[in-house]
CSV table of N, CA and C and ligand atoms in Angstrom, one decimal:
chain,number,residue,atom,x,y,z
L,22,UNK,N,0.8,-1.2,0.0
L,22,UNK,CA,0.0,0.0,0.0
L,22,UNK,C,0.9,1.3,0.0
L,23,UNK,N,0.6,2.2,-0.9
L,23,UNK,CA,1.4,3.4,-0.8
L,23,UNK,C,0.6,4.6,-0.1
L,24,UNK,N,1.3,5.7,0.0
L,24,UNK,CA,0.8,6.8,0.8
L,24,UNK,C,-0.6,7.2,0.3
L,25,UNK,N,-0.8,7.3,-1.0
L,25,UNK,CA,-2.0,7.8,-1.6
L,25,UNK,C,-3.2,6.8,-1.2
L,26,UNK,N,-2.9,5.5,-1.3
L,26,UNK,CA,-3.9,4.6,-1.0
L,26,UNK,C,-4.3,4.7,0.5
L,27,UNK,N,-3.3,4.8,1.4
L,27,UNK,CA,-3.5,4.9,2.8
L,27,UNK,C,-4.4,6.1,3.1
L,28,UNK,N,-4.1,7.2,2.5
L,28,UNK,CA,-4.8,8.4,2.8
L,28,UNK,C,-6.2,8.4,2.3
L,29,UNK,N,-6.5,7.6,1.4
L,29,UNK,CA,-7.9,7.4,0.9
L,29,UNK,C,-8.7,6.6,2.0
L,30,UNK,N,-8.0,5.8,2.8
L,30,UNK,CA,-8.6,5.0,3.8
L,30,UNK,C,-8.8,5.6,5.1
L,31,UNK,N,-8.4,6.8,5.3
L,31,UNK,CA,-8.5,7.5,6.6
L,31,UNK,C,-10.0,7.5,7.1
L,32,UNK,N,-10.9,7.9,6.3
L,32,UNK,CA,-12.3,8.0,6.7
L,32,UNK,C,-12.9,6.6,7.0
L,33,UNK,N,-12.8,5.7,6.0
L,33,UNK,CA,-13.3,4.3,6.3
L,33,UNK,C,-12.6,3.7,7.6
L,34,UNK,N,-11.4,4.0,7.8
L,34,UNK,CA,-10.7,3.5,9.0
L,34,UNK,C,-11.4,4.1,10.3
L,35,UNK,N,-11.6,5.4,10.3
L,35,UNK,CA,-12.2,6.1,11.4
L,35,UNK,C,-13.6,5.5,11.6
L,36,UNK,N,-14.3,5.2,10.6
L,36,UNK,CA,-15.7,4.6,10.7
L,36,UNK,C,-15.7,3.1,10.8
L,37,UNK,N,-14.5,2.5,11.0
L,37,UNK,CA,-14.4,1.0,11.2
L,37,UNK,C,-15.0,0.3,10.0
L,38,UNK,N,-14.7,0.8,8.8
L,38,UNK,CA,-15.3,0.1,7.6
L,38,UNK,C,-14.2,-0.6,6.7
L,39,UNK,N,-13.1,-0.8,7.3
L,39,UNK,CA,-12.0,-1.5,6.5
L,39,UNK,C,-12.2,-3.0,6.7
L,40,UNK,N,-11.9,-3.7,5.6
L,40,UNK,CA,-11.9,-5.2,5.8
L,40,UNK,C,-10.5,-5.5,6.4
L,41,UNK,N,-10.4,-6.8,6.8
L,41,UNK,CA,-9.2,-7.2,7.5
L,41,UNK,C,-7.9,-6.9,6.7
L,42,UNK,N,-8.0,-7.2,5.4
L,42,UNK,CA,-6.8,-7.0,4.6
L,42,UNK,C,-6.4,-5.6,4.5
L,43,UNK,N,-7.4,-4.7,4.3
L,43,UNK,CA,-7.1,-3.3,4.2
L,43,UNK,C,-6.6,-2.8,5.5
L,44,UNK,N,-7.2,-3.2,6.6
L,44,UNK,CA,-6.8,-2.8,7.9
L,44,UNK,C,-5.3,-3.2,8.2
L,45,UNK,N,-5.0,-4.3,7.8
L,45,UNK,CA,-3.6,-4.8,8.0
L,45,UNK,C,-2.6,-3.9,7.3
L,46,UNK,N,-2.9,-3.7,6.0
L,46,UNK,CA,-2.0,-2.8,5.2
L,46,UNK,C,-2.0,-1.4,5.7
L,47,UNK,N,-3.1,-0.9,6.1
L,47,UNK,CA,-3.2,0.4,6.7
L,47,UNK,C,-2.4,0.6,7.9
L,48,UNK,N,-2.5,-0.3,8.9
L,48,UNK,CA,-1.8,-0.2,10.1
L,48,UNK,C,-0.3,-0.4,9.9
L,49,UNK,N,0.0,-1.3,9.0
L,49,UNK,CA,1.5,-1.5,8.7
L,49,UNK,C,2.1,-0.2,8.2
L,50,UNK,N,1.4,0.4,7.2
L,50,UNK,CA,1.9,1.6,6.6
L,50,UNK,C,2.0,2.7,7.6
L,51,UNK,N,1.0,2.9,8.4
L,51,UNK,CA,0.9,4.0,9.4
L,51,UNK,C,2.1,3.9,10.4
L,52,UNK,N,2.4,2.6,10.7
L,52,UNK,CA,3.5,2.4,11.7
L,52,UNK,C,4.9,2.8,11.1
L,53,UNK,N,5.0,2.6,9.8
L,53,UNK,CA,6.3,2.8,9.1
L,53,UNK,C,6.5,4.2,8.6
L,54,UNK,N,5.4,4.8,8.2
L,54,UNK,CA,5.4,6.1,7.5
L,54,UNK,C,5.0,7.2,8.4
L,55,UNK,N,6.0,8.0,8.8
L,55,UNK,CA,5.8,9.1,9.7
L,55,UNK,C,4.8,10.2,9.1
L,56,UNK,N,5.0,10.4,7.8
L,56,UNK,CA,4.1,11.4,7.2
L,56,UNK,C,2.6,11.0,7.3
L,57,UNK,N,2.3,9.8,6.9
L,57,UNK,CA,0.9,9.4,6.9
L,57,UNK,C,0.4,9.3,8.4
L,58,UNK,N,1.2,9.0,9.3
L,58,UNK,CA,0.8,8.9,10.7
L,58,UNK,C,0.4,10.3,11.2
L,59,UNK,N,1.2,11.3,10.8
L,59,UNK,CA,0.9,12.7,11.2
L,59,UNK,C,-0.3,13.1,10.5
L,60,UNK,N,-0.4,12.8,9.3
L,60,UNK,CA,-1.6,13.2,8.5
L,60,UNK,C,-2.9,12.6,9.1
L,61,UNK,N,-2.7,11.3,9.4
L,61,UNK,CA,-3.9,10.6,10.0
L,61,UNK,C,-4.3,11.3,11.3
L,62,UNK,N,-3.3,11.6,12.2
L,62,UNK,CA,-3.7,12.2,13.4
L,62,UNK,C,-4.4,13.6,13.3
L,63,UNK,N,-3.9,14.3,12.3
L,63,UNK,CA,-4.6,15.6,12.0
L,63,UNK,C,-6.0,15.4,11.5
L,64,UNK,N,-6.2,14.5,10.6
L,64,UNK,CA,-7.4,14.1,10.0
L,64,UNK,C,-8.4,13.6,11.0
L,65,UNK,N,-7.9,12.7,11.8
L,65,UNK,CA,-8.7,12.1,12.9
L,65,UNK,C,-9.3,13.1,13.8
L,66,UNK,N,-8.4,14.0,14.3
L,66,UNK,CA,-8.8,15.0,15.3
L,66,UNK,C,-9.8,15.9,14.7
L,67,UNK,N,-9.6,16.3,13.4
L,67,UNK,CA,-10.5,17.2,12.7
L,67,UNK,C,-11.9,16.6,12.6
L,68,UNK,N,-11.9,15.3,12.1
L,68,UNK,CA,-13.2,14.7,11.9
L,68,UNK,C,-13.9,14.4,13.2
L,69,UNK,N,-13.2,13.9,14.2
L,69,UNK,CA,-13.8,13.6,15.5
L,69,UNK,C,-14.3,14.9,16.1
L,70,UNK,N,-13.5,16.0,16.0
L,70,UNK,CA,-13.9,17.3,16.5
L,70,UNK,C,-15.2,17.8,15.9
L,71,UNK,N,-15.3,17.7,14.6
L,71,UNK,CA,-16.5,18.1,13.8
L,71,UNK,C,-17.7,17.3,14.3
L,72,UNK,N,-17.5,16.0,14.4
L,72,UNK,CA,-18.6,15.2,14.9
L,72,UNK,C,-19.0,15.5,16.3
L,73,UNK,N,-18.0,15.8,17.1
L,73,UNK,CA,-18.3,16.1,18.5
L,73,UNK,C,-19.1,17.3,18.6
L,74,UNK,N,-18.8,18.3,17.7
L,74,UNK,CA,-19.6,19.6,17.8
L,74,UNK,C,-21.0,19.4,17.2
L,75,UNK,N,-21.1,18.5,16.2
L,75,UNK,CA,-22.5,18.3,15.6
L,75,UNK,C,-23.4,17.5,16.6
L,76,UNK,N,-22.8,16.7,17.4
L,76,UNK,CA,-23.6,15.9,18.3
L,76,UNK,C,-24.0,16.7,19.6
L,77,UNK,N,-24.9,16.1,20.3
L,77,UNK,CA,-25.3,16.7,21.5
L,77,UNK,C,-24.1,16.5,22.5
L,78,UNK,N,-23.7,17.6,23.1
L,78,UNK,CA,-22.5,17.6,23.9
L,78,UNK,C,-22.6,16.6,25.1
L,79,UNK,N,-23.8,16.4,25.5
L,79,UNK,CA,-24.0,15.6,26.7
L,79,UNK,C,-23.7,14.1,26.4
L,80,UNK,N,-23.9,13.7,25.2
L,80,UNK,CA,-23.6,12.3,24.9
L,80,UNK,C,-22.3,12.1,24.1
L,81,UNK,N,-21.5,13.1,24.1
L,81,UNK,CA,-20.2,13.1,23.3
L,81,UNK,C,-19.1,12.6,24.2
L,82,UNK,N,-19.4,11.5,25.0
L,82,UNK,CA,-18.4,11.1,25.9
L,82,UNK,C,-17.3,10.1,25.4
L,83,UNK,N,-17.6,9.5,24.2
L,83,UNK,CA,-16.7,8.5,23.7
L,83,UNK,C,-15.6,9.0,22.8
L,84,UNK,N,-14.9,9.9,23.3
L,84,UNK,CA,-13.8,10.5,22.5
L,84,UNK,C,-12.6,9.6,22.6
L,85,UNK,N,-12.1,9.1,21.5
L,85,UNK,CA,-10.9,8.3,21.6
L,85,UNK,C,-9.7,9.0,20.9
L,86,UNK,N,-8.6,9.0,21.5
L,86,UNK,CA,-7.4,9.7,20.9
L,86,UNK,C,-7.0,8.9,19.7
L,87,UNK,N,-6.4,9.6,18.7
L,87,UNK,CA,-6.0,8.9,17.4
L,87,UNK,C,-5.1,7.7,17.7
L,88,UNK,N,-4.1,7.9,18.6
L,88,UNK,CA,-3.2,6.7,18.9
L,88,UNK,C,-4.0,5.6,19.5
L,89,UNK,N,-4.9,5.9,20.3
L,89,UNK,CA,-5.8,4.9,21.0
L,89,UNK,C,-6.6,4.1,20.0
L,90,UNK,N,-7.1,4.8,19.0
L,90,UNK,CA,-7.9,4.2,17.9
L,90,UNK,C,-7.0,3.2,17.2
L,91,UNK,N,-5.8,3.6,16.9
L,91,UNK,CA,-4.8,2.7,16.2
L,91,UNK,C,-4.6,1.4,17.1
L,92,UNK,N,-4.4,1.7,18.4
L,92,UNK,CA,-4.2,0.5,19.3
L,92,UNK,C,-5.4,-0.4,19.3
L,93,UNK,N,-6.6,0.1,19.3
L,93,UNK,CA,-7.8,-0.7,19.3
L,93,UNK,C,-7.8,-1.6,18.0
L,94,UNK,N,-7.4,-0.9,16.9
L,94,UNK,CA,-7.5,-1.6,15.6
L,94,UNK,C,-6.4,-2.7,15.6
L,95,UNK,N,-5.3,-2.5,16.2
L,95,UNK,CA,-4.2,-3.5,16.3
L,95,UNK,C,-4.7,-4.7,17.1
L,96,UNK,N,-5.3,-4.4,18.3
L,96,UNK,CA,-5.8,-5.4,19.1
L,96,UNK,C,-6.8,-6.3,18.4
L,97,UNK,N,-7.7,-5.6,17.7
L,97,UNK,CA,-8.7,-6.3,16.9
L,97,UNK,C,-8.1,-7.2,15.9
L,98,UNK,N,-7.1,-6.7,15.2
L,98,UNK,CA,-6.5,-7.5,14.2
L,98,UNK,C,-5.8,-8.7,14.8
L,99,UNK,N,-5.2,-8.5,15.9
L,99,UNK,CA,-4.5,-9.6,16.7
L,99,UNK,C,-5.5,-10.7,17.0
L,100,UNK,N,-6.6,-10.2,17.6
L,100,UNK,CA,-7.6,-11.2,18.0
L,100,UNK,C,-8.1,-12.0,16.8
L,101,UNK,N,-8.3,-11.3,15.6
L,101,UNK,CA,-8.7,-12.0,14.4
L,101,UNK,C,-7.8,-13.1,14.0
L,102,UNK,N,-6.5,-12.7,14.1
L,102,UNK,CA,-5.4,-13.7,13.7
L,102,UNK,C,-5.5,-14.9,14.7
L,103,UNK,N,-5.7,-14.7,15.9
L,103,UNK,CA,-5.7,-15.8,16.9
L,103,UNK,C,-6.9,-16.7,16.6
L,104,UNK,N,-8.1,-16.0,16.3
L,104,UNK,CA,-9.3,-16.8,16.0
L,104,UNK,C,-9.0,-17.7,14.7
L,105,UNK,N,-8.3,-17.1,13.8
L,105,UNK,CA,-8.0,-17.9,12.6
L,105,UNK,C,-7.2,-19.1,12.9
L,106,UNK,N,-6.2,-18.9,13.8
L,106,UNK,CA,-5.3,-20.0,14.2
L,106,UNK,C,-6.1,-21.1,15.0
L,107,UNK,N,-7.0,-20.6,15.8
L,107,UNK,CA,-7.8,-21.5,16.6
L,107,UNK,C,-8.7,-22.4,15.7
L,108,UNK,N,-9.3,-21.7,14.7
L,108,UNK,CA,-10.1,-22.5,13.7
L,108,UNK,C,-9.2,-23.5,13.0
L,109,UNK,N,-8.0,-23.1,12.6
L,109,UNK,CA,-7.1,-24.0,11.9
L,109,UNK,C,-6.8,-25.2,12.8
L,110,UNK,N,-6.5,-24.9,14.0
L,110,UNK,CA,-6.1,-25.9,15.0
L,110,UNK,C,-7.2,-26.9,15.2
L,111,UNK,N,-8.4,-26.4,15.3
L,111,UNK,CA,-9.6,-27.3,15.5
L,111,UNK,C,-9.8,-28.2,14.3
L,112,UNK,N,-9.6,-27.6,13.1
L,112,UNK,CA,-9.7,-28.3,11.8
L,112,UNK,C,-8.7,-29.4,11.8
L,113,UNK,N,-7.5,-29.1,12.2
L,113,UNK,CA,-6.4,-30.1,12.2
L,113,UNK,C,-6.7,-31.2,13.1
L,114,UNK,N,-7.1,-30.9,14.3
L,114,UNK,CA,-7.4,-31.9,15.3
L,114,UNK,C,-8.6,-32.8,14.7
L,115,UNK,N,-9.5,-32.2,14.1
L,115,UNK,CA,-10.6,-33.0,13.5
L,115,UNK,C,-10.1,-33.9,12.4
L,116,UNK,N,-9.2,-33.4,11.6
L,116,UNK,CA,-8.6,-34.3,10.5
L,116,UNK,C,-7.9,-35.4,11.1
L,117,UNK,N,-7.0,-35.1,12.1
L,117,UNK,CA,-6.3,-36.2,12.7
L,117,UNK,C,-7.2,-37.2,13.4
L,118,UNK,N,-8.3,-36.7,14.0
L,118,UNK,CA,-9.3,-37.6,14.6
L,118,UNK,C,-9.9,-38.5,13.6
L,119,UNK,N,-10.2,-38.0,12.4
L,119,UNK,CA,-10.9,-38.8,11.4
L,119,UNK,C,-9.9,-39.8,10.8
L,120,UNK,N,-8.6,-39.4,10.7
L,120,UNK,CA,-7.6,-40.4,10.2
L,120,UNK,C,-7.5,-41.5,11.2
L,121,UNK,N,-7.5,-41.2,12.4
L,121,UNK,CA,-7.3,-42.3,13.4
L,121,UNK,C,-8.5,-43.2,13.5
L,122,UNK,N,-9.7,-42.6,13.2
L,122,UNK,CA,-10.9,-43.4,13.3
L,122,UNK,C,-11.0,-44.5,12.2
L,123,UNK,N,-10.4,-44.2,11.1
L,123,UNK,CA,-10.5,-45.2,10.0
L,123,UNK,C,-9.3,-46.1,9.8
K,11,ZN,ZN1,2.8,7.1,3.8
């Protein structure tokens, strides 16, 4: 993923609309590219600030810092990977079970 592609994904990322593959590429790039990370933080703050102002101030309690949002996404991705491995392990155990049965 290059900088242009990553910058197109800022808004979908903020809205949690990236699929796993996009999210993985996005996070990887943000971690390595200082420019995009800075851009993302500015973008994020701007968009969240605008939404905060549009919303009723009394219910605008769920403000997440841009770095925190990245951390959540990383955790989410990590959990997805573990789930994938769990599924594979279960499948493997099932296969071995079937082989031993016959
Ligand atoms: Zn970049």
